[in-house]
PDB file of C-alpha atoms in Angstrom:
ATOM      1  CA  GLN A   1     -43.702 -56.163 -42.765  1.00  0.00           C
ATOM      2  CA  VAL A   2     -43.188 -53.492 -45.382  1.00  0.00           C
ATOM      3  CA  THR A   3     -44.723 -50.122 -44.594  1.00  0.00           C
ATOM      4  CA  LEU A   4     -44.434 -46.540 -45.724  1.00  0.00           C
ATOM      5  CA  ARG A   5     -45.679 -43.511 -43.827  1.00  0.00           C
ATOM      6  CA  GLU A   6     -45.852 -39.894 -44.926  1.00  0.00           C
ATOM      7  CA  SER A   7     -45.416 -37.006 -42.535  1.00  0.00           C
ATOM      8  CA  GLY A   8     -45.389 -33.255 -42.827  1.00  0.00           C
ATOM      9  CA  PRO A   9     -47.453 -30.151 -42.194  1.00  0.00           C
ATOM     10  CA  ALA A  10     -51.190 -30.308 -42.730  1.00  0.00           C
ATOM     11  CA  LEU A  11     -51.374 -26.615 -43.585  1.00  0.00           C
ATOM     12  CA  VAL A  12     -48.981 -24.381 -45.475  1.00  0.00           C
ATOM     13  CA  LYS A  13     -49.326 -20.798 -46.635  1.00  0.00           C
ATOM     14  CA  PRO A  14     -49.083 -19.712 -50.252  1.00  0.00           C
ATOM     15  CA  THR A  15     -45.477 -19.117 -51.398  1.00  0.00           C
ATOM     16  CA  GLN A  16     -44.088 -21.280 -48.592  1.00  0.00           C
ATOM     17  CA  THR A  17     -41.967 -24.381 -49.133  1.00  0.00           C
ATOM     18  CA  LEU A  18     -43.471 -27.765 -48.293  1.00  0.00           C
ATOM     19  CA  THR A  19     -41.269 -30.489 -46.856  1.00  0.00           C
ATOM     20  CA  LEU A  20     -42.645 -34.021 -46.663  1.00  0.00           C
ATOM     21  CA  THR A  21     -40.942 -37.092 -45.259  1.00  0.00           C
ATOM     22  CA  CYS A  22     -41.599 -40.695 -46.206  1.00  0.00           C
ATOM     23  CA  THR A  23     -40.403 -43.095 -43.513  1.00  0.00           C
ATOM     24  CA  PHE A  24     -40.369 -46.714 -44.540  1.00  0.00           C
ATOM     25  CA  SER A  25     -39.607 -50.096 -43.033  1.00  0.00           C
ATOM     26  CA  GLY A  26     -39.190 -53.633 -44.255  1.00  0.00           C
ATOM     27  CA  PHE A  27     -36.870 -52.774 -47.118  1.00  0.00           C
ATOM     28  CA  SER A  28     -33.753 -50.746 -47.793  1.00  0.00           C
ATOM     29  CA  LEU A  29     -33.311 -48.075 -50.410  1.00  0.00           C
ATOM     30  CA  SER A  30     -29.712 -49.221 -50.752  1.00  0.00           C
ATOM     31  CA  THR A  31     -30.945 -52.508 -52.215  1.00  0.00           C
ATOM     32  CA  SER A  32     -30.432 -52.643 -55.953  1.00  0.00           C
ATOM     33  CA  GLY A  33     -33.679 -52.036 -57.806  1.00  0.00           C
ATOM     34  CA  MET A  34     -35.508 -50.271 -54.996  1.00  0.00           C
ATOM     35  CA  CYS A  35     -37.109 -46.904 -55.661  1.00  0.00           C
ATOM     36  CA  VAL A  36     -39.410 -44.587 -53.725  1.00  0.00           C
ATOM     37  CA  SER A  37     -41.727 -42.150 -55.425  1.00  0.00           C
ATOM     38  CA  TRP A  38     -44.107 -39.345 -54.497  1.00  0.00           C
ATOM     39  CA  ILE A  39     -47.574 -39.106 -55.992  1.00  0.00           C
ATOM     40  CA  ARG A  40     -50.331 -36.642 -55.146  1.00  0.00           C
ATOM     41  CA  GLN A  41     -54.092 -36.488 -55.491  1.00  0.00           C
ATOM     42  CA  PRO A  42     -56.126 -33.277 -55.217  1.00  0.00           C
ATOM     43  CA  PRO A  43     -59.500 -33.790 -53.525  1.00  0.00           C
ATOM     44  CA  GLY A  44     -61.838 -35.638 -55.875  1.00  0.00           C
ATOM     45  CA  LYS A  45     -59.276 -35.739 -58.662  1.00  0.00           C
ATOM     46  CA  ALA A  46     -56.852 -38.147 -60.270  1.00  0.00           C
ATOM     47  CA  LEU A  47     -53.396 -39.276 -59.255  1.00  0.00           C
ATOM     48  CA  GLU A  48     -50.403 -37.218 -60.353  1.00  0.00           C
ATOM     49  CA  TRP A  49     -46.842 -38.527 -60.241  1.00  0.00           C
ATOM     50  CA  LEU A  50     -44.311 -36.072 -58.809  1.00  0.00           C
ATOM     51  CA  ALA A  51     -40.848 -37.529 -58.318  1.00  0.00           C
ATOM     52  CA  LEU A  52     -38.798 -40.686 -57.859  1.00  0.00           C
ATOM     53  CA  ILE A  53     -35.447 -41.569 -56.334  1.00  0.00           C
ATOM     54  CA  ASP A  54     -33.711 -44.873 -56.859  1.00  0.00           C
ATOM     55  CA  TRP A  55     -31.187 -47.032 -55.009  1.00  0.00           C
ATOM     56  CA  ASP A  56     -28.360 -45.407 -56.945  1.00  0.00           C
ATOM     57  CA  ASP A  57     -29.508 -41.895 -55.965  1.00  0.00           C
ATOM     58  CA  ASP A  58     -30.754 -41.124 -59.462  1.00  0.00           C
ATOM     59  CA  LYS A  59     -33.672 -38.712 -59.397  1.00  0.00           C
ATOM     60  CA  TYR A  60     -36.588 -38.187 -61.768  1.00  0.00           C
ATOM     61  CA  TYR A  61     -39.194 -35.430 -61.738  1.00  0.00           C
ATOM     62  CA  SER A  62     -42.534 -34.477 -63.212  1.00  0.00           C
ATOM     63  CA  THR A  63     -41.825 -32.320 -66.231  1.00  0.00           C
ATOM     64  CA  SER A  64     -44.420 -29.734 -65.209  1.00  0.00           C
ATOM     65  CA  LEU A  65     -43.217 -29.426 -61.611  1.00  0.00           C
ATOM     66  CA  LYS A  66     -39.500 -30.162 -61.807  1.00  0.00           C
ATOM     67  CA  THR A  67     -38.428 -26.588 -61.164  1.00  0.00           C
ATOM     68  CA  ARG A  68     -40.220 -26.686 -57.799  1.00  0.00           C
ATOM     69  CA  LEU A  69     -39.359 -30.205 -56.596  1.00  0.00           C
ATOM     70  CA  THR A  70     -36.376 -31.761 -54.879  1.00  0.00           C
ATOM     71  CA  ILE A  71     -36.252 -35.381 -53.757  1.00  0.00           C
ATOM     72  CA  SER A  72     -33.565 -36.839 -51.531  1.00  0.00           C
ATOM     73  CA  LYS A  73     -32.936 -39.879 -49.397  1.00  0.00           C
ATOM     74  CA  ASP A  74     -31.335 -40.758 -46.103  1.00  0.00           C
ATOM     75  CA  THR A  75     -30.642 -44.448 -46.352  1.00  0.00           C
ATOM     76  CA  SER A  76     -29.499 -44.740 -42.742  1.00  0.00           C
ATOM     77  CA  LYS A  77     -32.841 -43.381 -41.519  1.00  0.00           C
ATOM     78  CA  ASN A  78     -34.962 -45.185 -44.140  1.00  0.00           C
ATOM     79  CA  GLN A  79     -36.400 -41.864 -45.242  1.00  0.00           C
ATOM     80  CA  VAL A  80     -37.132 -40.052 -48.467  1.00  0.00           C
ATOM     81  CA  VAL A  81     -37.783 -36.313 -48.381  1.00  0.00           C
ATOM     82  CA  LEU A  82     -39.675 -34.235 -50.927  1.00  0.00           C
ATOM     83  CA  THR A  83     -39.563 -30.460 -50.969  1.00  0.00           C
ATOM     84  CA  MET A  84     -41.886 -28.368 -53.084  1.00  0.00           C
ATOM     85  CA  THR A  85     -41.300 -24.642 -53.310  1.00  0.00           C
ATOM     86  CA  ASN A  86     -43.699 -21.753 -53.892  1.00  0.00           C
ATOM     87  CA  MET A  87     -46.820 -23.577 -52.759  1.00  0.00           C
ATOM     88  CA  ASP A  88     -50.164 -22.488 -54.178  1.00  0.00           C
ATOM     89  CA  PRO A  89     -53.763 -23.383 -53.272  1.00  0.00           C
ATOM     90  CA  VAL A  90     -53.892 -25.622 -56.367  1.00  0.00           C
ATOM     91  CA  ASP A  91     -51.253 -27.783 -54.663  1.00  0.00           C
ATOM     92  CA  THR A  92     -53.794 -28.793 -52.019  1.00  0.00           C
ATOM     93  CA  ALA A  93     -53.801 -32.572 -52.182  1.00  0.00           C
ATOM     94  CA  THR A  94     -53.156 -35.837 -50.437  1.00  0.00           C
ATOM     95  CA  TYR A  95     -49.490 -36.676 -50.939  1.00  0.00           C
ATOM     96  CA  TYR A  96     -48.497 -40.340 -51.087  1.00  0.00           C
ATOM     97  CA  CYS A  97     -45.169 -42.075 -51.112  1.00  0.00           C
ATOM     98  CA  ALA A  98     -44.954 -45.442 -52.818  1.00  0.00           C
ATOM     99  CA  ARG A  99     -42.393 -48.139 -53.504  1.00  0.00           C
ATOM    100  CA  ILE A 100     -41.078 -49.645 -56.694  1.00  0.00           C
ATOM    101  CA  LYS A 101     -39.199 -52.832 -55.909  1.00  0.00           C
ATOM    102  CA  ASP A 102     -37.841 -53.807 -59.309  1.00  0.00           C
ATOM    103  CA  GLY A 103     -36.653 -50.539 -60.708  1.00  0.00           C
ATOM    104  CA  TYR A 104     -33.691 -51.785 -62.747  1.00  0.00           C
ATOM    105  CA  ASN A 105     -35.808 -51.446 -65.813  1.00  0.00           C
ATOM    106  CA  SER A 106     -38.006 -48.378 -65.892  1.00  0.00           C
ATOM    107  CA  TYR A 107     -40.637 -50.445 -67.685  1.00  0.00           C
ATOM    108  CA  ASN A 108     -41.183 -52.003 -64.257  1.00  0.00           C
ATOM    109  CA  TRP A 109     -41.963 -48.727 -62.606  1.00  0.00           C
ATOM    110  CA  TYR A 110     -45.221 -49.728 -60.978  1.00  0.00           C
ATOM    111  CA  PHE A 111     -46.047 -49.036 -57.341  1.00  0.00           C
ATOM    112  CA  ASP A 112     -46.538 -52.182 -55.313  1.00  0.00           C
ATOM    113  CA  LEU A 113     -46.873 -50.570 -51.879  1.00  0.00           C
ATOM    114  CA  TRP A 114     -48.196 -47.178 -50.819  1.00  0.00           C
ATOM    115  CA  GLY A 115     -48.320 -45.138 -47.667  1.00  0.00           C
ATOM    116  CA  ARG A 116     -51.660 -43.967 -46.293  1.00  0.00           C
ATOM    117  CA  GLY A 117     -51.069 -40.443 -47.556  1.00  0.00           C
ATOM    118  CA  THR A 118     -51.013 -37.070 -45.884  1.00  0.00           C
ATOM    119  CA  LEU A 119     -53.388 -34.236 -46.719  1.00  0.00           C
ATOM    120  CA  VAL A 120     -51.730 -30.895 -47.298  1.00  0.00           C
ATOM    121  CA  THR A 121     -53.897 -27.786 -47.531  1.00  0.00           C
ATOM    122  CA  VAL A 122     -52.488 -24.575 -48.960  1.00  0.00           C
ATOM    123  CA  SER A 123     -54.288 -21.560 -47.598  1.00  0.00           C
ATOM    124  CA  SER A 124     -53.530 -18.221 -46.072  1.00  0.00           C
TER     125      SER A 124
ATOM    126  CA  ASP B   1     -45.993 -36.750 -72.174  1.00  0.00           C
ATOM    127  CA  ILE B   2     -48.044 -39.878 -72.832  1.00  0.00           C
ATOM    128  CA  GLN B   3     -51.714 -39.210 -72.152  1.00  0.00           C
ATOM    129  CA  MET B   4     -53.830 -41.969 -70.664  1.00  0.00           C
ATOM    130  CA  THR B   5     -57.589 -41.859 -71.242  1.00  0.00           C
ATOM    131  CA  GLN B   6     -59.962 -44.149 -69.382  1.00  0.00           C
ATOM    132  CA  SER B   7     -63.505 -44.977 -70.342  1.00  0.00           C
ATOM    133  CA  PRO B   8     -66.031 -44.781 -69.036  1.00  0.00           C
ATOM    134  CA  SER B   9     -65.403 -42.145 -66.385  1.00  0.00           C
ATOM    135  CA  SER B  10     -68.061 -43.764 -64.252  1.00  0.00           C
ATOM    136  CA  LEU B  11     -69.971 -46.980 -64.383  1.00  0.00           C
ATOM    137  CA  SER B  12     -72.906 -48.469 -62.500  1.00  0.00           C
ATOM    138  CA  ALA B  13     -73.098 -52.225 -62.126  1.00  0.00           C
ATOM    139  CA  SER B  14     -74.567 -54.913 -59.922  1.00  0.00           C
ATOM    140  CA  VAL B  15     -72.984 -57.608 -57.811  1.00  0.00           C
ATOM    141  CA  GLY B  16     -72.222 -60.563 -60.048  1.00  0.00           C
ATOM    142  CA  ASP B  17     -71.875 -58.484 -63.232  1.00  0.00           C
ATOM    143  CA  ARG B  18     -68.930 -58.745 -65.565  1.00  0.00           C
ATOM    144  CA  VAL B  19     -67.333 -55.329 -65.939  1.00  0.00           C
ATOM    145  CA  THR B  20     -64.749 -54.003 -68.359  1.00  0.00           C
ATOM    146  CA  ILE B  21     -62.838 -50.737 -68.044  1.00  0.00           C
ATOM    147  CA  THR B  22     -60.772 -49.402 -70.913  1.00  0.00           C
ATOM    148  CA  CYS B  23     -57.553 -47.402 -70.919  1.00  0.00           C
ATOM    149  CA  ARG B  24     -56.120 -45.878 -74.080  1.00  0.00           C
ATOM    150  CA  ALA B  25     -52.617 -44.445 -74.461  1.00  0.00           C
ATOM    151  CA  SER B  26     -51.813 -41.522 -76.731  1.00  0.00           C
ATOM    152  CA  GLN B  27     -48.984 -43.560 -78.265  1.00  0.00           C
ATOM    153  CA  SER B  28     -47.896 -47.160 -78.152  1.00  0.00           C
ATOM    154  CA  ILE B  29     -46.704 -48.268 -74.724  1.00  0.00           C
ATOM    155  CA  SER B  30     -46.175 -51.934 -75.576  1.00  0.00           C
ATOM    156  CA  SER B  31     -47.483 -53.835 -72.527  1.00  0.00           C
ATOM    157  CA  TYR B  32     -46.226 -51.412 -69.882  1.00  0.00           C
ATOM    158  CA  LEU B  33     -49.580 -50.692 -68.327  1.00  0.00           C
ATOM    159  CA  ASN B  34     -50.568 -51.079 -64.691  1.00  0.00           C
ATOM    160  CA  TRP B  35     -53.926 -50.974 -62.903  1.00  0.00           C
ATOM    161  CA  TYR B  36     -54.795 -49.771 -59.414  1.00  0.00           C
ATOM    162  CA  GLN B  37     -57.914 -49.853 -57.246  1.00  0.00           C
ATOM    163  CA  GLN B  38     -58.644 -47.024 -54.836  1.00  0.00           C
ATOM    164  CA  LYS B  39     -61.368 -46.977 -52.223  1.00  0.00           C
ATOM    165  CA  PRO B  40     -62.551 -43.728 -50.620  1.00  0.00           C
ATOM    166  CA  GLY B  41     -60.052 -42.349 -48.129  1.00  0.00           C
ATOM    167  CA  LYS B  42     -57.523 -45.078 -48.889  1.00  0.00           C
ATOM    168  CA  ALA B  43     -54.308 -45.337 -50.858  1.00  0.00           C
ATOM    169  CA  PRO B  44     -54.345 -46.991 -54.274  1.00  0.00           C
ATOM    170  CA  LYS B  45     -53.685 -50.723 -54.416  1.00  0.00           C
ATOM    171  CA  LEU B  46     -51.821 -52.420 -57.261  1.00  0.00           C
ATOM    172  CA  LEU B  47     -53.990 -54.966 -59.080  1.00  0.00           C
ATOM    173  CA  ILE B  48     -52.324 -55.705 -62.412  1.00  0.00           C
ATOM    174  CA  TYR B  49     -48.858 -54.923 -63.768  1.00  0.00           C
ATOM    175  CA  ALA B  50     -47.387 -55.310 -67.224  1.00  0.00           C
ATOM    176  CA  ALA B  51     -50.892 -55.295 -68.686  1.00  0.00           C
ATOM    177  CA  SER B  52     -51.867 -58.799 -67.595  1.00  0.00           C
ATOM    178  CA  SER B  53     -49.849 -59.961 -64.586  1.00  0.00           C
ATOM    179  CA  LEU B  54     -51.900 -60.319 -61.436  1.00  0.00           C
ATOM    180  CA  GLN B  55     -50.290 -58.836 -58.338  1.00  0.00           C
ATOM    181  CA  SER B  56     -49.849 -61.301 -55.501  1.00  0.00           C
ATOM    182  CA  GLY B  57     -52.906 -61.534 -53.273  1.00  0.00           C
ATOM    183  CA  VAL B  58     -55.313 -60.020 -55.809  1.00  0.00           C
ATOM    184  CA  PRO B  59     -58.391 -62.170 -56.529  1.00  0.00           C
ATOM    185  CA  SER B  60     -58.401 -64.009 -59.831  1.00  0.00           C
ATOM    186  CA  ARG B  61     -61.669 -62.359 -60.887  1.00  0.00           C
ATOM    187  CA  PHE B  62     -59.479 -59.401 -61.882  1.00  0.00           C
ATOM    188  CA  SER B  63     -57.710 -59.674 -65.204  1.00  0.00           C
ATOM    189  CA  GLY B  64     -55.978 -57.350 -67.623  1.00  0.00           C
ATOM    190  CA  SER B  65     -55.295 -57.476 -71.313  1.00  0.00           C
ATOM    191  CA  GLY B  66     -54.087 -55.389 -74.210  1.00  0.00           C
ATOM    192  CA  SER B  67     -50.963 -54.038 -75.811  1.00  0.00           C
ATOM    193  CA  GLY B  68     -49.933 -51.060 -77.872  1.00  0.00           C
ATOM    194  CA  THR B  69     -52.458 -48.343 -77.134  1.00  0.00           C
ATOM    195  CA  ASP B  70     -55.578 -50.167 -75.942  1.00  0.00           C
ATOM    196  CA  PHE B  71     -55.968 -51.978 -72.650  1.00  0.00           C
ATOM    197  CA  THR B  72     -58.778 -53.424 -70.567  1.00  0.00           C
ATOM    198  CA  LEU B  73     -59.323 -54.320 -66.948  1.00  0.00           C
ATOM    199  CA  THR B  74     -62.024 -56.936 -66.472  1.00  0.00           C
ATOM    200  CA  ILE B  75     -63.750 -57.994 -63.292  1.00  0.00           C
ATOM    201  CA  SER B  76     -65.425 -61.294 -64.053  1.00  0.00           C
ATOM    202  CA  SER B  77     -68.039 -61.264 -61.290  1.00  0.00           C
ATOM    203  CA  LEU B  78     -68.364 -58.097 -59.260  1.00  0.00           C
ATOM    204  CA  GLN B  79     -68.186 -58.431 -55.511  1.00  0.00           C
ATOM    205  CA  PRO B  80     -69.390 -55.796 -53.025  1.00  0.00           C
ATOM    206  CA  GLU B  81     -65.795 -54.922 -52.132  1.00  0.00           C
ATOM    207  CA  ASP B  82     -64.946 -54.116 -55.767  1.00  0.00           C
ATOM    208  CA  PHE B  83     -66.884 -50.878 -55.845  1.00  0.00           C
ATOM    209  CA  ALA B  84     -64.092 -48.321 -56.028  1.00  0.00           C
ATOM    210  CA  THR B  85     -62.218 -46.084 -58.445  1.00  0.00           C
ATOM    211  CA  TYR B  86     -59.772 -47.692 -60.862  1.00  0.00           C
ATOM    212  CA  TYR B  87     -56.711 -46.044 -62.400  1.00  0.00           C
ATOM    213  CA  CYS B  88     -54.379 -47.094 -65.155  1.00  0.00           C
ATOM    214  CA  GLN B  89     -50.720 -45.994 -65.221  1.00  0.00           C
ATOM    215  CA  GLN B  90     -48.166 -46.296 -67.990  1.00  0.00           C
ATOM    216  CA  SER B  91     -44.531 -47.143 -67.302  1.00  0.00           C
ATOM    217  CA  TYR B  92     -43.298 -47.118 -70.884  1.00  0.00           C
ATOM    218  CA  SER B  93     -42.134 -43.528 -70.725  1.00  0.00           C
ATOM    219  CA  THR B  94     -41.153 -42.607 -67.220  1.00  0.00           C
ATOM    220  CA  ARG B  95     -40.395 -39.003 -67.954  1.00  0.00           C
ATOM    221  CA  PRO B  96     -43.022 -38.564 -66.722  1.00  0.00           C
ATOM    222  CA  ILE B  97     -45.038 -41.483 -65.368  1.00  0.00           C
ATOM    223  CA  THR B  98     -48.689 -40.778 -66.135  1.00  0.00           C
ATOM    224  CA  PHE B  99     -52.024 -42.018 -64.817  1.00  0.00           C
ATOM    225  CA  GLY B 100     -55.463 -42.128 -66.339  1.00  0.00           C
ATOM    226  CA  GLN B 101     -58.188 -39.906 -64.944  1.00  0.00           C
ATOM    227  CA  GLY B 102     -59.908 -42.785 -63.178  1.00  0.00           C
ATOM    228  CA  THR B 103     -63.087 -44.838 -63.578  1.00  0.00           C
ATOM    229  CA  ARG B 104     -65.543 -44.779 -60.714  1.00  0.00           C
ATOM    230  CA  LEU B 105     -67.405 -48.057 -60.325  1.00  0.00           C
ATOM    231  CA  GLU B 106     -70.662 -47.648 -58.445  1.00  0.00           C
ATOM    232  CA  ILE B 107     -73.391 -49.949 -57.261  1.00  0.00           C
ATOM    233  CA  LYS B 108     -76.502 -49.997 -59.465  1.00  0.00           C
TER     234      LYS B 108
END
């Protein structure tokens, strides 16, 4: 069974750095074509793509947030980590990780499996 | 960035209705358009990829069409479990990947 699960702090203070972990099972990020991405959704708002890492350790970022984001993977632990610096209340959102299983061609970058998400609130 | 615009933003319909949701891209994206369904408090679920390919396990009442800049998601006969928010996502230009703003489908 393929699953993804997000974990991290529920509350962070403004200016702090957020670190989120996506722990997955049922697939390996060392398998050619596999990718894991982070997507967020502020309360009542639309989905926003943040970052992606692929099997070859190539990394891609949202153009508007790339200076604040870092994505990395630990293949041995089946984990992908996202850090976001200088958090602000507007970053309050549910953060999801999701899988792309056929990422050879970026035209196939659709998300076939998602984690349940983790709500992060930014407040002092 | 490629902008994705969905219409309508919200829609009321009845069980058994045929419903169509539209997604328009700010430039041609060929057929690299994907659709998701999201229910309250849940993660999105992939319905359609590459404009018209039905994801495994998704009921056949869901269908997608279009190419270039204009796309549609059609539900042929609404079921009670279909009331949700629907999002389109383009994968033509992945720097960055972009989603539409969502269409909320409500019970009339």
